[in-house]
Amino acid sequence: MSIRFLEEEKIFWLDTKNTTYLMAILGEEGFLGHLYYGKKLKGVSGATSLARVTEPPFLPEKNDRDRSSFFDAFPFEYSSNGVGDFRESSLKIRTMEGHDGVSLFYVSHEIYRGKKKLEGLPATFGAEDEVTTLVVTMKDPVIGMAVELSYSVFETTDVIARSVKVINASDKTFCLEKVMSLCMDLEGKDADVLTLHGSWARERRMERKTLGHGRYSISSLRGESSHQEHPFMALMAKNADQTSGDVYGFHFVYSGNFLAQAERNQFGQIRVVMGINPEEFSWKLEPGESFQAPEVIITYSAHGLGGMTRSYHDLYRKHLIRSPWLHKKRPILINNWEATYFDFTAEKIVDIARESAKLGIEMLVLDDGWFGNRFDDNRSLGDWQVNEEKIKGGMGKLAEEINALGMKFGLWFEPEMISPESKLYKEHPDWAIQIPGRRACRARNQYVLDLSRREVRDYVLSQVFAVLHGANIEYVKWDMNRPLTDLGSADLPADRQGELYHRFVLGTYEMQERLLQEFPNLLLENCSGGGGRFDPGMLYYSPQIWCSDDTDAIERLAIQEGTALLYPLCCMGAHVSVCPNHTVGRTTPFATRGMVALSGTFGYELDVTKLSEEDKAAVPKQVRAYHAFNDLIREGQYYRCASSLESRDYDCYQVCDEAGEKSLVFFTQVLATPNLRSRCIPLQGLKEDANYKVWQISLEGEELLTDAGKVINGGVLMNAGLILERPWGDFQSSLIYLEKVN
Ligand code: GLA
């Protein structure tokens, strides 16, 4: 059993394949203290001493005059508020009398095989032989509030999913003002904090900095997980790198406002908290009601970032993504957005499809602009009726024409939005989120729908369903193109307005759930102005998410590196587009664009009828490579070998099969440098005692594989490296295939 309770020591002992997590019930009052998280332990004798209650200030039962000193240093499993711990609190509850002190003590616990669903929320799941759960019930004896701390241990994937449920076990109403999903107190170590920051078209860039004294936090108040900060944080030993050193990862399974914070206190101890952003949050909890907070996935790796990455990849592939598409090759799609923007007709779309079908592309996705009066991005969101001026004969006919070419058909929606200039807004202005008397802030000239309201969700879904039932649509791109502002719901009472941000997220989740129930085989791709809502929450609903509106191959190296730090390549939406690139104006080789897109879901986002003959001729070659290698890319283990972000002039990563017998090496030279020798790049994921034949993959030539004339030992490749010649010119790439020969 991966979870045990040692009665005598009162220790909860949680084990995964390579890690151990320990906490203990301490003192007569029943404090729950964090003892250890790290490399797997064989025995825990003496572990309770890690809570340091035998040294001053001791437990309050021994030294009550210094209770506040105890509170301010004890490694709490879930911190209190307002009663002496001056570090970040985990929970804030306002009583009817206006007080907000809360302090939790152990009451009981339960250990069971499997993992229960988190009501209304996306969450990891697993069978009884894959995951074991511990629920510790804590209680504040004064206000009568109970809290269930859940720990679900995924043994083979080396992760623990933590979540929190607050239960009002009293006969009074409370207002929750803060419920963190995770609090973890670690012994003071020198540590760096790694986060992912970004912007539109520049998502998920890695940033590493020293954690000094005080608090370092990242957050979102945009109503979505956001382009700007990602709901992820890692604490890393100073010497940790891709392959070695201690790394603790924390990743929040939620798509709305969040807070992630690391704090180093006066004693050098580190507290990490993660959860729904308490700013702009409140939740009224009537007697008997409960509040379920989303979960945080924690992992510890003794093998640097690479170990952390592969644990997350493994978990998300096995225990988060539910789609029937997960292990299937996704149809190679062509999306018309960068090809036409709003300027298209059904004829034009069919022209693109016809040409694409000849080249081996398998699905046409019609993006924004097919509904209402949507001739530009100023109007019609909410009016999900086909514009027959553009789509003569309707969507059913267009889908049939595309299907007749042997292609699937997919469609874009933005269901959470409403344009002020729309039929829907004329009929239901109160359906938009806004504050009465205040002109709501527009973004892309649109407002956000109040999805806390059942009738709004029902209406929008009925419109979406009508379109999907009226045509053979096998893929949906679900977009969300603005953040939330002016939080006001015409439906919620005054004392529940603070619930709107979270209710909006719950509403979105519920809509996606219902969409998938109605169309179980639908291939859903989430999107938010590119990658503004690329998070584990959305992954529960869609097996792939559009990574970024920036399709430039070189920008994508960094974006996809940051994304692949946490997410398997099979969920990163990546397309080949034209040059000069529409976002940065850069011109890169068609083969490099192909190679970068092949490391994601793979597709095209261009007008194939306007491609040069040379590029057009390369499309079937890229398609051939996709079919040959997508199984490996989709299911394989990911290794980062070199990063262009670390002031290197090249980028290199690998995908290996589980057995370490096959590997693809993706190499891109960013800028060429004169008069240097060839590069030697140490590889990973192979077998030291096996030999590998080296093949060069061509995304342009007649043959897919060319024998590079080398057989190299795995130990040589991993310890010394693979010699790669310097390509001629900027932005050149090389794709290499290694296969075990004995
Ligand atoms: C967002 C998406 C794009 C495209 C446009 C359409 O920006 O990220 O891919 O769908 O919306 O308006």
Coordinates of C-alpha atoms in Angstrom, one line a residue, residues 29-344:
E29 CA -4.1 19.4 20.4
G30 CA -3.5 17.5 17.2
F31 CA -1.4 19.7 15.0
L32 CA -0.7 18.3 11.5
G33 CA 2.9 18.8 10.7
H34 CA 4.8 18.3 7.5
L35 CA 8.0 16.2 8.1
Y36 CA 9.5 15.4 4.8
Y37 CA 9.1 15.2 1.0
G38 CA 11.9 13.9 -1.2
K39 CA 13.8 10.9 -2.1
K40 CA 12.2 7.6 -1.1
L41 CA 12.9 6.5 2.5
K42 CA 13.2 2.9 3.7
G43 CA 12.4 3.6 7.3
V44 CA 11.1 6.6 9.2
S45 CA 12.5 6.1 12.8
G46 CA 13.1 9.5 14.3
A47 CA 11.3 11.3 11.6
T48 CA 9.0 13.2 14.0
S49 CA 12.0 15.1 15.2
L50 CA 11.9 16.9 11.9
A51 CA 9.0 18.9 13.2
R52 CA 11.4 20.3 15.9
V53 CA 9.0 20.4 18.7
T54 CA 11.6 19.2 21.2
E55 CA 13.5 22.4 20.8
P56 CA 12.3 25.9 21.8
P57 CA 9.6 27.2 21.5
F58 CA 8.3 23.6 22.0
L59 CA 4.7 22.6 21.6
P60 CA 2.2 25.0 23.2
E61 CA 1.2 22.4 25.7
K62 CA 4.7 22.7 27.1
N63 CA 5.2 26.4 26.6
D64 CA 1.9 28.2 26.1
R65 CA 3.4 31.6 26.8
D66 CA 5.2 31.3 23.4
R67 CA 2.3 29.8 21.4
S68 CA 2.8 32.5 18.8
S69 CA 6.5 31.5 18.3
F70 CA 5.4 28.0 17.8
F71 CA 2.8 29.0 15.3
D72 CA 5.3 31.1 13.4
A73 CA 7.8 28.3 12.9
F74 CA 5.9 24.9 12.9
P75 CA 5.8 23.2 9.5
F76 CA 2.1 23.2 9.1
E77 CA 0.5 20.8 6.6
Y78 CA -2.2 23.5 6.1
S79 CA -1.7 26.8 7.7
S80 CA -4.0 28.8 10.0
N81 CA -5.0 32.4 9.8
G82 CA -4.7 35.2 12.3
V83 CA -3.6 33.2 15.3
G84 CA 0.1 33.6 15.4
D85 CA 1.5 32.2 12.1
F86 CA 2.6 35.2 10.2
R87 CA 3.5 33.3 7.1
E88 CA 1.0 32.9 4.3
S89 CA -2.3 31.5 5.5
S90 CA -4.1 28.7 3.7
L91 CA -7.6 29.5 4.8
K92 CA -9.5 32.6 5.6
I93 CA -13.1 32.4 6.9
R94 CA -15.1 35.4 7.9
T95 CA -17.7 34.6 10.6
M96 CA -21.1 36.4 10.9
E97 CA -19.5 38.3 13.8
G98 CA -16.8 39.5 11.4
H99 CA -13.8 37.6 12.7
D100 CA -11.4 35.7 10.6
G101 CA -9.2 33.6 12.9
V102 CA -9.0 29.9 12.0
S103 CA -6.9 27.1 13.3
L104 CA -7.2 23.4 12.4
F105 CA -6.6 20.3 14.4
Y106 CA -6.7 16.6 13.5
V107 CA -10.0 14.8 13.9
S108 CA -9.8 11.6 11.9
H109 CA -8.6 10.1 8.6
E110 CA -9.5 7.6 6.0
I111 CA -7.4 5.7 3.5
Y112 CA -8.9 4.1 0.5
R113 CA -7.9 2.7 -2.9
G114 CA -8.8 4.8 -5.9
K115 CA -9.7 8.4 -6.1
K116 CA -13.1 10.1 -5.9
K117 CA -14.1 12.8 -8.4
L118 CA -13.9 16.4 -7.4
E119 CA -17.4 17.7 -8.0
G120 CA -17.7 20.0 -10.9
L121 CA -14.0 20.2 -11.3
P122 CA -11.4 18.6 -13.6
A123 CA -9.1 16.3 -11.8
T124 CA -6.8 13.4 -12.2
F125 CA -8.3 9.9 -11.9
G126 CA -7.1 6.3 -11.7
A127 CA -8.2 2.8 -11.0
E128 CA -8.0 1.2 -7.6
D129 CA -4.6 -0.4 -8.3
E130 CA -3.2 2.9 -9.7
V131 CA -4.0 5.4 -7.0
T132 CA -4.6 5.4 -3.2
T133 CA -6.1 8.3 -1.3
L134 CA -5.7 9.6 2.2
V135 CA -8.3 12.1 3.5
V136 CA -7.4 13.8 6.8
T137 CA -10.3 15.6 8.4
M138 CA -9.3 18.7 10.4
K139 CA -11.5 20.9 12.4
D140 CA -11.6 24.4 13.9
P141 CA -13.2 23.7 17.3
V142 CA -14.3 27.3 17.8
I143 CA -16.2 28.1 14.6
G144 CA -17.1 24.5 13.7
M145 CA -15.6 24.5 10.3
A146 CA -14.2 21.1 9.0
V147 CA -11.6 20.8 6.3
E148 CA -10.7 17.6 4.4
L149 CA -7.2 17.5 3.1
S150 CA -6.9 14.9 0.3
Y151 CA -3.7 13.2 -0.8
S152 CA -4.0 10.9 -3.8
V153 CA -0.8 9.0 -4.4
F154 CA -0.1 7.9 -8.0
E155 CA 2.6 5.4 -7.1
T156 CA 4.2 4.6 -10.5
T157 CA 4.0 8.2 -11.8
D158 CA 5.7 9.7 -8.8
V159 CA 3.1 12.3 -8.1
I160 CA 0.6 13.2 -5.4
A161 CA -2.6 15.1 -6.1
R162 CA -3.6 17.3 -3.2
S163 CA -6.9 19.0 -2.8
V164 CA -9.0 20.6 0.0
K165 CA -12.7 20.6 0.8
V166 CA -14.2 23.0 3.3
I167 CA -17.3 21.9 5.1
N168 CA -19.6 24.1 7.2
A169 CA -20.3 21.8 10.0
S170 CA -21.9 24.6 12.1
D171 CA -25.3 26.1 12.3
K172 CA -24.0 29.5 11.1
T173 CA -23.3 31.0 7.7
F174 CA -19.6 31.8 6.9
C175 CA -17.9 33.6 4.1
L176 CA -14.9 31.9 2.7
E177 CA -12.3 34.5 1.7
K178 CA -9.5 32.2 0.9
V179 CA -9.0 28.5 0.3
M180 CA -5.6 27.4 -0.8
S181 CA -5.4 23.9 -2.4
L182 CA -1.8 23.4 -1.2
C183 CA 0.4 24.5 1.6
M184 CA 3.8 23.0 1.9
D185 CA 6.5 23.9 4.5
L186 CA 10.0 22.8 3.5
E187 CA 13.1 23.0 5.6
G188 CA 15.2 26.0 4.6
K189 CA 17.4 25.1 1.6
D190 CA 19.0 27.3 -0.9
A191 CA 16.5 27.3 -3.7
D192 CA 15.7 28.8 -7.1
V193 CA 12.1 29.3 -8.2
L194 CA 11.2 28.4 -11.7
T195 CA 8.1 29.8 -13.3
L196 CA 6.6 30.3 -16.7
H197 CA 5.8 33.8 -17.8
G198 CA 4.6 35.2 -21.1
S199 CA 2.3 37.4 -23.1
W200 CA 0.1 36.9 -26.1
A201 CA 2.2 35.3 -28.8
R202 CA 5.0 34.7 -26.3
E203 CA 3.6 32.2 -23.9
R204 CA 5.3 30.0 -21.2
R205 CA 8.9 31.3 -21.2
M206 CA 10.9 29.7 -18.5
E207 CA 12.3 32.1 -15.8
R208 CA 14.5 31.0 -12.9
K209 CA 15.5 33.1 -10.0
T210 CA 16.9 32.8 -6.5
L211 CA 14.3 32.7 -3.8
G212 CA 15.4 35.3 -1.3
H213 CA 13.7 36.2 2.0
G214 CA 10.1 37.4 1.7
R215 CA 7.4 36.3 -0.7
Y216 CA 7.6 35.7 -4.4
S217 CA 4.3 35.1 -6.1
I218 CA 2.8 34.7 -9.5
S219 CA -0.9 34.9 -10.1
S220 CA -3.8 35.6 -12.4
L221 CA -6.8 37.8 -11.9
R222 CA -7.9 37.6 -15.5
G223 CA -10.5 34.9 -15.0
E224 CA -8.3 32.4 -16.9
S225 CA -5.0 30.8 -16.2
S226 CA -3.6 33.4 -18.6
H227 CA -0.8 34.1 -21.1
Q228 CA 1.1 36.1 -18.5
E229 CA 1.7 33.6 -15.7
H230 CA 1.2 29.9 -15.6
P231 CA -0.3 28.1 -12.6
F232 CA 3.0 26.3 -12.0
M233 CA 6.0 26.8 -9.8
A234 CA 9.0 24.7 -9.2
L235 CA 11.5 24.9 -6.4
M236 CA 15.0 23.8 -7.5
A237 CA 18.2 23.2 -5.8
K238 CA 20.8 25.7 -6.9
N239 CA 22.8 23.1 -8.8
A240 CA 19.8 21.4 -10.4
D241 CA 19.6 21.2 -14.1
Q242 CA 17.9 19.1 -16.7
T243 CA 19.4 15.8 -15.6
S244 CA 20.4 16.1 -11.9
G245 CA 19.5 17.9 -8.7
D246 CA 16.4 18.2 -6.5
V247 CA 13.3 19.7 -8.1
Y248 CA 9.8 20.1 -6.5
G249 CA 7.0 20.8 -9.0
F250 CA 3.6 22.3 -8.2
H251 CA 1.0 22.5 -10.9
F252 CA -2.6 23.7 -10.4
V253 CA -5.4 21.9 -12.2
Y254 CA -7.6 25.0 -12.7
S255 CA -8.3 27.4 -15.5
G256 CA -9.2 30.6 -13.6
N257 CA -7.6 33.1 -11.2
F258 CA -4.8 31.5 -9.2
L259 CA -2.0 32.4 -6.7
A260 CA 1.3 30.5 -6.5
Q261 CA 3.7 31.7 -3.9
A262 CA 7.0 30.7 -2.4
E263 CA 8.0 32.4 0.8
R264 CA 11.3 32.3 2.7
N265 CA 10.8 33.3 6.4
Q266 CA 13.1 34.5 9.1
F267 CA 14.4 31.0 9.8
G268 CA 15.1 30.2 6.2
Q269 CA 12.1 27.9 6.0
I270 CA 10.2 27.8 2.7
R271 CA 6.4 27.8 2.5
V272 CA 4.7 27.2 -0.9
V273 CA 1.0 27.9 -1.3
M274 CA -1.1 27.4 -4.4
G275 CA -4.8 27.8 -5.0
I276 CA -7.6 30.0 -6.3
N277 CA -6.4 33.7 -6.0
P278 CA -8.0 35.0 -2.8
E279 CA -8.1 38.5 -4.3
E280 CA -11.6 39.0 -5.7
F281 CA -12.8 35.7 -4.2
S282 CA -15.4 35.0 -1.6
W283 CA -17.9 32.2 -1.2
K284 CA -20.9 32.1 1.1
L285 CA -21.1 28.8 2.9
E286 CA -24.4 28.0 4.5
P287 CA -24.7 25.4 7.3
G288 CA -24.2 21.9 5.8
E289 CA -22.7 23.2 2.6
S290 CA -19.2 22.5 1.4
F291 CA -16.7 24.1 -1.0
Q292 CA -14.4 21.9 -3.1
A293 CA -11.1 23.6 -4.0
P294 CA -9.3 22.4 -7.2
E295 CA -6.3 20.1 -6.9
V296 CA -2.6 20.7 -7.1
I297 CA -0.2 18.1 -8.6
I298 CA 3.0 17.9 -6.7
T299 CA 6.1 15.9 -7.7
Y300 CA 9.6 15.5 -6.5
S301 CA 12.5 14.6 -8.8
A302 CA 16.0 13.8 -7.7
H303 CA 17.0 13.9 -11.4
G304 CA 16.5 17.5 -12.3
L305 CA 13.9 19.1 -14.4
G306 CA 13.8 16.2 -16.9
G307 CA 12.6 13.9 -14.2
M308 CA 9.8 16.3 -13.2
T309 CA 8.8 16.8 -16.8
R310 CA 8.4 13.1 -17.5
S311 CA 6.4 12.6 -14.3
Y312 CA 3.9 15.3 -15.4
H313 CA 3.8 13.9 -18.9
D314 CA 3.1 10.5 -17.7
L315 CA 0.4 11.6 -15.3
Y316 CA -1.4 13.7 -17.8
R317 CA -1.4 11.1 -20.4
K318 CA -2.5 8.3 -18.1
H319 CA -4.6 10.0 -15.5
L320 CA -5.9 13.4 -16.8
I321 CA -6.7 13.4 -20.5
R322 CA -9.9 11.5 -21.1
S323 CA -10.5 11.9 -24.8
P324 CA -10.8 8.9 -27.0
W325 CA -8.3 10.7 -29.2
L326 CA -5.6 10.5 -26.6
H327 CA -3.7 7.6 -28.1
K328 CA -4.8 8.1 -31.7
K329 CA -3.0 9.9 -34.5
R330 CA -4.9 13.2 -34.8
P331 CA -6.1 14.0 -38.3
I332 CA -3.6 16.4 -40.0
L333 CA -5.5 19.6 -40.2
I334 CA -5.5 22.7 -42.2
N335 CA -7.0 25.8 -40.5
N336 CA -8.0 28.8 -42.6
W337 CA -7.3 31.5 -40.0
E338 CA -4.0 32.8 -41.2
A339 CA -5.0 31.9 -44.8
T340 CA -8.1 34.1 -45.1
Y341 CA -8.9 35.7 -41.7
F342 CA -12.5 36.8 -42.1
D343 CA -12.4 37.1 -45.8
F344 CA -13.7 33.8 -47.2

